Coordinates of C-alpha atoms and ligand atoms in Angstrom, one line a residue:
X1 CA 60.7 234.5 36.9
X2 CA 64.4 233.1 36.7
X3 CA 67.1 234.3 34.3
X4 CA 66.9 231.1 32.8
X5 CA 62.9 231.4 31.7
X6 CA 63.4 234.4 30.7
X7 CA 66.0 233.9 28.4
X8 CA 63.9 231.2 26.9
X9 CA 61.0 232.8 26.1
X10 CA 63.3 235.4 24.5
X11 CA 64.7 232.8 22.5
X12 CA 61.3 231.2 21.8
X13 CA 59.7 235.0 20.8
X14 CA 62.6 235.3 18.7
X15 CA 62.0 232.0 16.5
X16 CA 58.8 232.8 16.2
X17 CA 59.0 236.2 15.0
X18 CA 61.8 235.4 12.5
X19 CA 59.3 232.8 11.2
X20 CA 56.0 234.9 11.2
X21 CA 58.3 237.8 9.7
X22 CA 59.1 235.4 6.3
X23 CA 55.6 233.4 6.5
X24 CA 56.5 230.0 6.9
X25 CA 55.2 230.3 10.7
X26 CA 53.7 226.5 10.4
X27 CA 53.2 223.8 13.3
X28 CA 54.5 220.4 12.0
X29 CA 53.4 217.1 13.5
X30 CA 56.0 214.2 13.6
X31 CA 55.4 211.0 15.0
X32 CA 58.9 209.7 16.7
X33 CA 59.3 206.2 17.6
X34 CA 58.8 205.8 21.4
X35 CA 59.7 202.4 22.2
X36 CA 61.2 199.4 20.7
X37 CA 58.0 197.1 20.0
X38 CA 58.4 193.3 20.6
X39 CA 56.0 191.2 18.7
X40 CA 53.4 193.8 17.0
X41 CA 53.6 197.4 17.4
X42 CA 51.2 198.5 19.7
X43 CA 50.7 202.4 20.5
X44 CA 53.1 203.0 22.9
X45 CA 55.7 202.5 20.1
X46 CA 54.8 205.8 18.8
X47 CA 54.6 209.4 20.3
X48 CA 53.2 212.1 18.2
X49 CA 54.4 215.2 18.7
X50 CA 53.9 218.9 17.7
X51 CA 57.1 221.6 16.7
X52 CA 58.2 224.8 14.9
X53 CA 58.9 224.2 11.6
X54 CA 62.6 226.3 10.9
X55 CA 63.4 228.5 8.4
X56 CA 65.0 227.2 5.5
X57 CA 68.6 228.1 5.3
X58 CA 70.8 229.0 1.6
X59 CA 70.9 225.2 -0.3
X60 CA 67.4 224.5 0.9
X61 CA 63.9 223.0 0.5
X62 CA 61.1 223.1 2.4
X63 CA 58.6 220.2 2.0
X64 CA 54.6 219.7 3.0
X65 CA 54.3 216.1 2.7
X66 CA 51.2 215.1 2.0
X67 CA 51.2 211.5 1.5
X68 CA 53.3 209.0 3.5
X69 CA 54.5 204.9 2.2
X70 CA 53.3 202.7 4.4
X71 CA 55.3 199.3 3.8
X72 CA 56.1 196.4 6.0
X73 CA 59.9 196.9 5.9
X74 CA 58.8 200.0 8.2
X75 CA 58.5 196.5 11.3
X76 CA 62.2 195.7 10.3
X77 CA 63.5 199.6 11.2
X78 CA 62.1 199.2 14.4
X79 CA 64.3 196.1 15.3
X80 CA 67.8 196.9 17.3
X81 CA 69.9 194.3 14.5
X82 CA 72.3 194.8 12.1
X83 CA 70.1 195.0 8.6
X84 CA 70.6 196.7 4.9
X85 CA 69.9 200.1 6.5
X86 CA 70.3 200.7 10.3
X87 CA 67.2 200.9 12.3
X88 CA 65.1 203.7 13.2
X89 CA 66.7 205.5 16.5
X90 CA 64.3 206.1 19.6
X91 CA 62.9 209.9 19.3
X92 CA 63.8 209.7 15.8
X93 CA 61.2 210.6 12.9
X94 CA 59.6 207.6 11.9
X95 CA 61.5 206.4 8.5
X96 CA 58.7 206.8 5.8
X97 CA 58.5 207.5 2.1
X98 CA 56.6 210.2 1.5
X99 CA 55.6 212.7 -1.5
X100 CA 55.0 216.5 -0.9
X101 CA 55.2 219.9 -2.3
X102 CA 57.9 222.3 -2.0
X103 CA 56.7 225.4 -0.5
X104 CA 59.8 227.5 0.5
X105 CA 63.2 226.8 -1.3
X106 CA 66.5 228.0 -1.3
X107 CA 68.2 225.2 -3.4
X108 CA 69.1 225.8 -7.2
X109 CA 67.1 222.8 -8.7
X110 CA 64.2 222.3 -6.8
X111 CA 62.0 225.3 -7.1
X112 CA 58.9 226.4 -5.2
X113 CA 56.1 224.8 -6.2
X114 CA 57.5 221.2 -7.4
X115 CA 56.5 218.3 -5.9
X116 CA 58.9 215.8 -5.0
X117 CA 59.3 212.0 -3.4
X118 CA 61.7 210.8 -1.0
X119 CA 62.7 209.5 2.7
X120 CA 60.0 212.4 4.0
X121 CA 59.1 210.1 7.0
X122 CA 56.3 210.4 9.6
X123 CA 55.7 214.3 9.9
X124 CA 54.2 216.8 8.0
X125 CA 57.0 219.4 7.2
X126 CA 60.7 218.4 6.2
X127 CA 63.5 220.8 5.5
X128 CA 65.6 219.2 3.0
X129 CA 69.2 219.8 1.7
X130 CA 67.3 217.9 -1.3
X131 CA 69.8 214.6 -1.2
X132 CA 67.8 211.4 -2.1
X133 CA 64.9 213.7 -3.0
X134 CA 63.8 213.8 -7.2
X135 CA 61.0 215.3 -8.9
X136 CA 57.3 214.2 -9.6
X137 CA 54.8 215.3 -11.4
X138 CA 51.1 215.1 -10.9
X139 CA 49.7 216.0 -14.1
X140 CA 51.0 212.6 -15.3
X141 CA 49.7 210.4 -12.4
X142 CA 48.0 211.3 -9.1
X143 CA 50.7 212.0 -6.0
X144 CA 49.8 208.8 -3.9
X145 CA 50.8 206.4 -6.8
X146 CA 54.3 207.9 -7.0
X147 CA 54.5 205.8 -3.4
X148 CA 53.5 202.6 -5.2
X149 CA 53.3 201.4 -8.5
X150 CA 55.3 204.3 -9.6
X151 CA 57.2 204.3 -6.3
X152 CA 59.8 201.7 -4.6
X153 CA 57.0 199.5 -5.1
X154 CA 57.0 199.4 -8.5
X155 CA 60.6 199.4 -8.7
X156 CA 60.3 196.2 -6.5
X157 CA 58.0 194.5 -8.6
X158 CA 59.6 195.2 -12.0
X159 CA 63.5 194.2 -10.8
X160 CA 62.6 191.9 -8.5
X161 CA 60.2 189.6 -11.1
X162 CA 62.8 190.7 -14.2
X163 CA 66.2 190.5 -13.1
X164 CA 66.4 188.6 -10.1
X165 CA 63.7 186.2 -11.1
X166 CA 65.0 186.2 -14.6
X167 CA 61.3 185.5 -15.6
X168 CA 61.1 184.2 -19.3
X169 CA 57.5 184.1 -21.7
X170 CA 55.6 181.3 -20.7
X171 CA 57.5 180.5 -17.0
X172 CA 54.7 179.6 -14.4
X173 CA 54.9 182.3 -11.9
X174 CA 53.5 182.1 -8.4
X175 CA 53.4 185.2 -5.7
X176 CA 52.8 185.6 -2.6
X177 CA 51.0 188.2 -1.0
X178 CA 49.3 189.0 -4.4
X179 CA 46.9 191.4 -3.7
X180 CA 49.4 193.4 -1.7
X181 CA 51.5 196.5 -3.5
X182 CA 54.4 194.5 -4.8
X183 CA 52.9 191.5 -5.3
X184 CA 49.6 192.9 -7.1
X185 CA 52.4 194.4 -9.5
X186 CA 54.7 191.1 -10.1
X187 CA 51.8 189.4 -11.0
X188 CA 50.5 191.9 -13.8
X189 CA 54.3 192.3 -15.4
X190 CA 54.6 188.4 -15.3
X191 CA 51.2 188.4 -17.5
X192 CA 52.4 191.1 -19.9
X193 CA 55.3 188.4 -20.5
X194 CA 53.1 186.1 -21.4
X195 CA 53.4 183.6 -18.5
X196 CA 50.9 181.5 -16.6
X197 CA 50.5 183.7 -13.1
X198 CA 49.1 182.2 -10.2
X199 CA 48.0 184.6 -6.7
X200 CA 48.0 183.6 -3.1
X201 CA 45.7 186.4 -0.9
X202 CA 43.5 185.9 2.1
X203 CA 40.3 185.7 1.4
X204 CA 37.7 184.3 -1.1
X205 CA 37.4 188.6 -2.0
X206 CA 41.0 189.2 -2.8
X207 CA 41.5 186.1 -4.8
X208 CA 38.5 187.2 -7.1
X209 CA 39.9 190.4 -7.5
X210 CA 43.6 188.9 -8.7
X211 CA 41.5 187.4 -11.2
X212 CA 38.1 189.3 -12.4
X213 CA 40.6 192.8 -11.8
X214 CA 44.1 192.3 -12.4
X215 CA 44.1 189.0 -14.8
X216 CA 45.7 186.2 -13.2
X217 CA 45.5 182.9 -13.9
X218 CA 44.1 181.7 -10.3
X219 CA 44.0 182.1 -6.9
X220 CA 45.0 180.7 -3.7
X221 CA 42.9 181.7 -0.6
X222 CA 46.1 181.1 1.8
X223 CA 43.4 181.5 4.5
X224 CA 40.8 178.8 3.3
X225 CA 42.1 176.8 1.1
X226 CA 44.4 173.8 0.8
X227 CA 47.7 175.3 0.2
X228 CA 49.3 172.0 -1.4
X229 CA 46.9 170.8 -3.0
X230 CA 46.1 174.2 -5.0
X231 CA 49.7 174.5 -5.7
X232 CA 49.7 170.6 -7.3
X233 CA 46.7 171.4 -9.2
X234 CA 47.9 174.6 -10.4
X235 CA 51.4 173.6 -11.1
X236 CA 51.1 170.6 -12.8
X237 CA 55.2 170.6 -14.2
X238 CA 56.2 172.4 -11.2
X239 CA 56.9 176.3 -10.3
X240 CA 59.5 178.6 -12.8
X241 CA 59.7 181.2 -10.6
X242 CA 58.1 182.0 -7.3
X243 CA 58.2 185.8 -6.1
X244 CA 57.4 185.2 -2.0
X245 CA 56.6 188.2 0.0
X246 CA 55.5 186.4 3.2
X247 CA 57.8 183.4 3.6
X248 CA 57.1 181.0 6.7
X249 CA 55.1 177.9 5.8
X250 CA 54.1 179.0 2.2
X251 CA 57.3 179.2 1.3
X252 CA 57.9 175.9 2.8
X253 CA 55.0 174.4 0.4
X254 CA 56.7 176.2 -3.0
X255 CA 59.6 175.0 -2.3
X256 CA 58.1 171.3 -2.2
X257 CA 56.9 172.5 -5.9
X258 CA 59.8 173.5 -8.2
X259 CA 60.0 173.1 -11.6
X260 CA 63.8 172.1 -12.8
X261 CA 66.0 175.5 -13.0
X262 CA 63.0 177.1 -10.9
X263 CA 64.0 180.8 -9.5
X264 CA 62.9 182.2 -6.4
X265 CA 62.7 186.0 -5.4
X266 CA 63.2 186.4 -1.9
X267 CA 61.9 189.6 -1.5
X268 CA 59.8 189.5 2.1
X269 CA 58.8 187.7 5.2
X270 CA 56.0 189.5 6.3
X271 CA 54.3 186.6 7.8
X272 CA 57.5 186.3 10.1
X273 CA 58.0 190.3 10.8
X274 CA 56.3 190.7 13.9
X275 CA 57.1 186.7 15.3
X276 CA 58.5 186.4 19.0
X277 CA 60.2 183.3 18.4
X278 CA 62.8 182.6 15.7
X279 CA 62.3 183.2 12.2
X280 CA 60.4 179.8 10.4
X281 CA 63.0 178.8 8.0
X282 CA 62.2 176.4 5.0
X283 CA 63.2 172.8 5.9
X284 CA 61.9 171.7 2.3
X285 CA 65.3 173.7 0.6
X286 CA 66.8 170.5 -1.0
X287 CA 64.1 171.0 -3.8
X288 CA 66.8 173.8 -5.2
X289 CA 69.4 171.0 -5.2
X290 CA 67.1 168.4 -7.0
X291 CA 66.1 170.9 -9.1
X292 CA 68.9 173.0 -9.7
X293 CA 67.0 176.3 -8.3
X294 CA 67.7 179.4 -6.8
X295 CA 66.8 181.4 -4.6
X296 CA 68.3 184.8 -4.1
X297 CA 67.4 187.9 -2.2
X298 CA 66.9 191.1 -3.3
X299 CA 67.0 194.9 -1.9
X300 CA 65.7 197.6 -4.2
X301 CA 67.8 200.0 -3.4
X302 CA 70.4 198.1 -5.0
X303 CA 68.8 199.0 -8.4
X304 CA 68.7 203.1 -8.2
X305 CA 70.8 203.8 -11.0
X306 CA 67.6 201.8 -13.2
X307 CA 64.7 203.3 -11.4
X308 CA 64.2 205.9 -14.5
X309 CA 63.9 203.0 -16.6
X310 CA 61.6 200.8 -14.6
X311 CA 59.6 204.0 -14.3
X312 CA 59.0 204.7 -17.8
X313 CA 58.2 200.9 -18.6
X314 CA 55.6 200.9 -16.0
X315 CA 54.0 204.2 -17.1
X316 CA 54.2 203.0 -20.5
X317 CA 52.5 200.1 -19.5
X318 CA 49.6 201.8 -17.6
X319 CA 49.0 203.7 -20.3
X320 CA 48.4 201.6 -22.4
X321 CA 45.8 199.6 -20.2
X322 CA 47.7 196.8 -19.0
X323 CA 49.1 197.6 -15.6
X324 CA 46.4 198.4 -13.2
X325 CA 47.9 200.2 -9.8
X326 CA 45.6 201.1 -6.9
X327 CA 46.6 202.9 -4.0
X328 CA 43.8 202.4 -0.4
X329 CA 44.3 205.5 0.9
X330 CA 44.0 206.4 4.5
X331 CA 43.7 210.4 6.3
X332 CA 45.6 211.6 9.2
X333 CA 48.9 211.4 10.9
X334 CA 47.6 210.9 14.2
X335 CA 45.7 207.4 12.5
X336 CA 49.3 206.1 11.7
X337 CA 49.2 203.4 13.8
X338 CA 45.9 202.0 13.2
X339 CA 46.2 202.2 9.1
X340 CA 49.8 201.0 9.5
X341 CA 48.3 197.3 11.8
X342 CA 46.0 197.0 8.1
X343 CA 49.3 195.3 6.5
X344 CA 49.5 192.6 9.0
X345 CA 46.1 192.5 9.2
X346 CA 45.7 192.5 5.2
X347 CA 42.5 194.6 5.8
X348 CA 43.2 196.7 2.6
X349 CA 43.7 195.9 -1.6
X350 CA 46.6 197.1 -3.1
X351 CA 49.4 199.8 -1.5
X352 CA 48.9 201.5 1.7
X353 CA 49.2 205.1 1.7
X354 CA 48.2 208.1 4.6
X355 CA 47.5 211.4 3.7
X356 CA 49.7 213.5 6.6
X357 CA 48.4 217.1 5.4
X358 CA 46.2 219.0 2.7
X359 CA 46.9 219.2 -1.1
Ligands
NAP401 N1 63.3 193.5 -0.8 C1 62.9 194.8 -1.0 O1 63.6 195.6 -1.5 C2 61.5 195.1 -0.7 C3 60.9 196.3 -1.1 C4 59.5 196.5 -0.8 C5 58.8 195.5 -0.2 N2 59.4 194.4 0.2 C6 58.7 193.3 0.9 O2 57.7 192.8 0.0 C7 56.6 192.3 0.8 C8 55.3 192.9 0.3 O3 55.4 194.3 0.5 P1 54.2 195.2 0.1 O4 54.6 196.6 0.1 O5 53.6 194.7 -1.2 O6 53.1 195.0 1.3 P2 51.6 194.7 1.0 O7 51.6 193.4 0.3 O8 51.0 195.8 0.4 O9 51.0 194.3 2.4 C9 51.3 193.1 3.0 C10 50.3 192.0 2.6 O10 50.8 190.8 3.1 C11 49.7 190.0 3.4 N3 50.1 189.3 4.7 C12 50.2 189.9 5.9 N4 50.5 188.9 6.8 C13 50.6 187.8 6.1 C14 50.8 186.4 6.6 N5 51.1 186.2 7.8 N6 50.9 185.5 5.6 C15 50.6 185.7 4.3 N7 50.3 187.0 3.9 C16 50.3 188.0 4.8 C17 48.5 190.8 3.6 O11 47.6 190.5 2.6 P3 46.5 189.3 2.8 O12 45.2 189.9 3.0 O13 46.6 188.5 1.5 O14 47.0 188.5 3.9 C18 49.0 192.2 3.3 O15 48.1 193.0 2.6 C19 56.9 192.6 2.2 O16 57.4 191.4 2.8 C20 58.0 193.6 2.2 O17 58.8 193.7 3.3 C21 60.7 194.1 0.0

């Protein structure tokens, strides 16, 4: 045996018995990004790997994440290009949100035993100086909605519809990718306002549940039905605000749509995330001029020093019975890929959540 394997293994016995010796010996899986994907992910963009989780130092938290975001913004940080946050490196963690439990902590505020949300990403174990990290607390609502409707998703929903949208009773609202996390939510504030909320989903299923579940107006099977028609039937003085999530062609059609002053919330692409080709931009944007619209974009992030706000107000509301939030929750890290295809594929109702580890 060379000097050089020996003095590993000494260093590798020595790591492990400083972590067996304080009881935090745990293996923690991490799935890093692998390769850059063009087009849709497939799985050689993701490498899962197994490592020691180290000991906490003074200042401290250790985290067991037990449920991880899945969003669509996650197809952005894979992209090489300048963007509002820069992308995910190659043999980096996977960027997620996440919510866990604090198992080991050195740090004055966050005590063992708290459970927490923040950037956790793909793995099962973080060690945290605590920076970006705040409290939750599951008695008030279970873990896997603190990732949604109580989550950036929520946050999403509520500034995005109020404040960029400027959404006022009675406006005709339309949103895209409705039955999604953000869109399921828009909808359901712009009906506590009082306005007239119209749903595009795929599929005859999800459209019934916008209505029969969440109490929209109508629906718009993007998948099925007559995109322009349904929009001139449903619209009959034209669109106040439309909240678009997927952009592409049915942004295109709202556009051709607009009520005067209309507003409209750029606040995703997802049908153009995973295109090969350029971006589909809307040819149909001299409707703002004619109408005197909008259209802005939005980032949530921009809105941190509200989220306790928003959070209350949707609590509130949910309590009181008239914001529904529902989570489609999938198990196991090493099913990341597969559960994170369901948002492209739309095969799921409401936010996309993985379970990474045990309660
Ligand atoms: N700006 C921000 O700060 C911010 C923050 C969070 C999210 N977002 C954006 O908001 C949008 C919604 O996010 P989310 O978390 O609510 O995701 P999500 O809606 O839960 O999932 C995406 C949904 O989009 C629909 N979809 C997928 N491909 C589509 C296509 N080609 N055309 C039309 N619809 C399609 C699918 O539903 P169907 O079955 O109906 O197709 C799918 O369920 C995304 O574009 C995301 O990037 C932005």
């Amino acid at each position: 045996m060379g000097k050089n394997t020996i003095q590993t293994l000494r260093s590798s016995f020595k790591t492990i018995w400083r972590l067996t010796k304080t009881n935090i010996l745990k293996t923690n899986k991490q799935l890093l990004l692998k390769k850059r994907p063009i087009g849709l992910p497939d799985n050689d963009t993701w490498k899962l790997i197994e490592t020691a989780v180290s000991e906490i130092e003074e200042g401290e938290i250790l985290i067991k994440c037990e449920y991880i975001s899945l969003d669509p913004a996650m197809r952005g940080w894979l992209n090489d290009v300048k963007s509002y946050i820069p992308p995910v490196q190659i043999s980096e963690v996977m960027r997620a949100g996440g919510v866990g439990k604090i198992i080991a902590s050195k740090h004055t505020y966050f005590k063992k035993g708290d459970y927490v949300y923040g950037q956790t990403g793909v793995q099962q174990y973080v060690v945290s100086d605590g920076k970006g990290y705040h409290k939750v607390d599951p008695t008030l609502a279970p873990l896997p909605m603190y990732t949604g409707t109580l989550g950036m998703t929520g946050m999403t929903a509520y500034f995005g519809i109020l404040e960029v949208g400027e959404l006022k009773e009675g406006d005709a609202v339309l949103v895209s990718g409705a039955a999604g996390a953000v869109g399921s939510v828009v909808g359901q504030i712009a009906k506590i306002k009082n306005c007239k909320v119209i749903g595009i989903a795929g599929g005859e299923d999800k459209c019934k549940y916008l209505i029969d579940e969440l109490g929209f107006d109508g629906a718009i099977d993007y998948k099925n039905d007559d995109i322009a028609l349904k929009l001139k039937e449903n619209f009959p003085k034209g669109i106040d605000v439309y909240f678009d999530n997927v952009g592409g062609e049915i942004l295109d059609m709202a556009l051709s749509r607009l009520a005067l002053h209309a507003r409209i919330v750029i606040c995703g692409a997802i049908s153009q995330y995973n295109n090969t080709s350029e971006v589909k931009g809307p040819s149909n944007y001299l409707s703002l001029l004619v109408n005197r619209a909008s259209m802005k974009g939005m980032v949530v992030f921009d809105y941190a020093k509200d989220y306790e706000k928003a959070s209350i107000q949707l609590g509130q509301w949910m309590m009181q019975g008239k914001l529904k939030s529902k989570e489609d929750i999938y198990e196991g890290i090493e099913n990341f890929h597969e559960t994170f295809l369901k948002l492209f594929s739309g095969e799921k109702l409401g936010k996309l959540v993985l379970k990474v580890s045990e309660e």
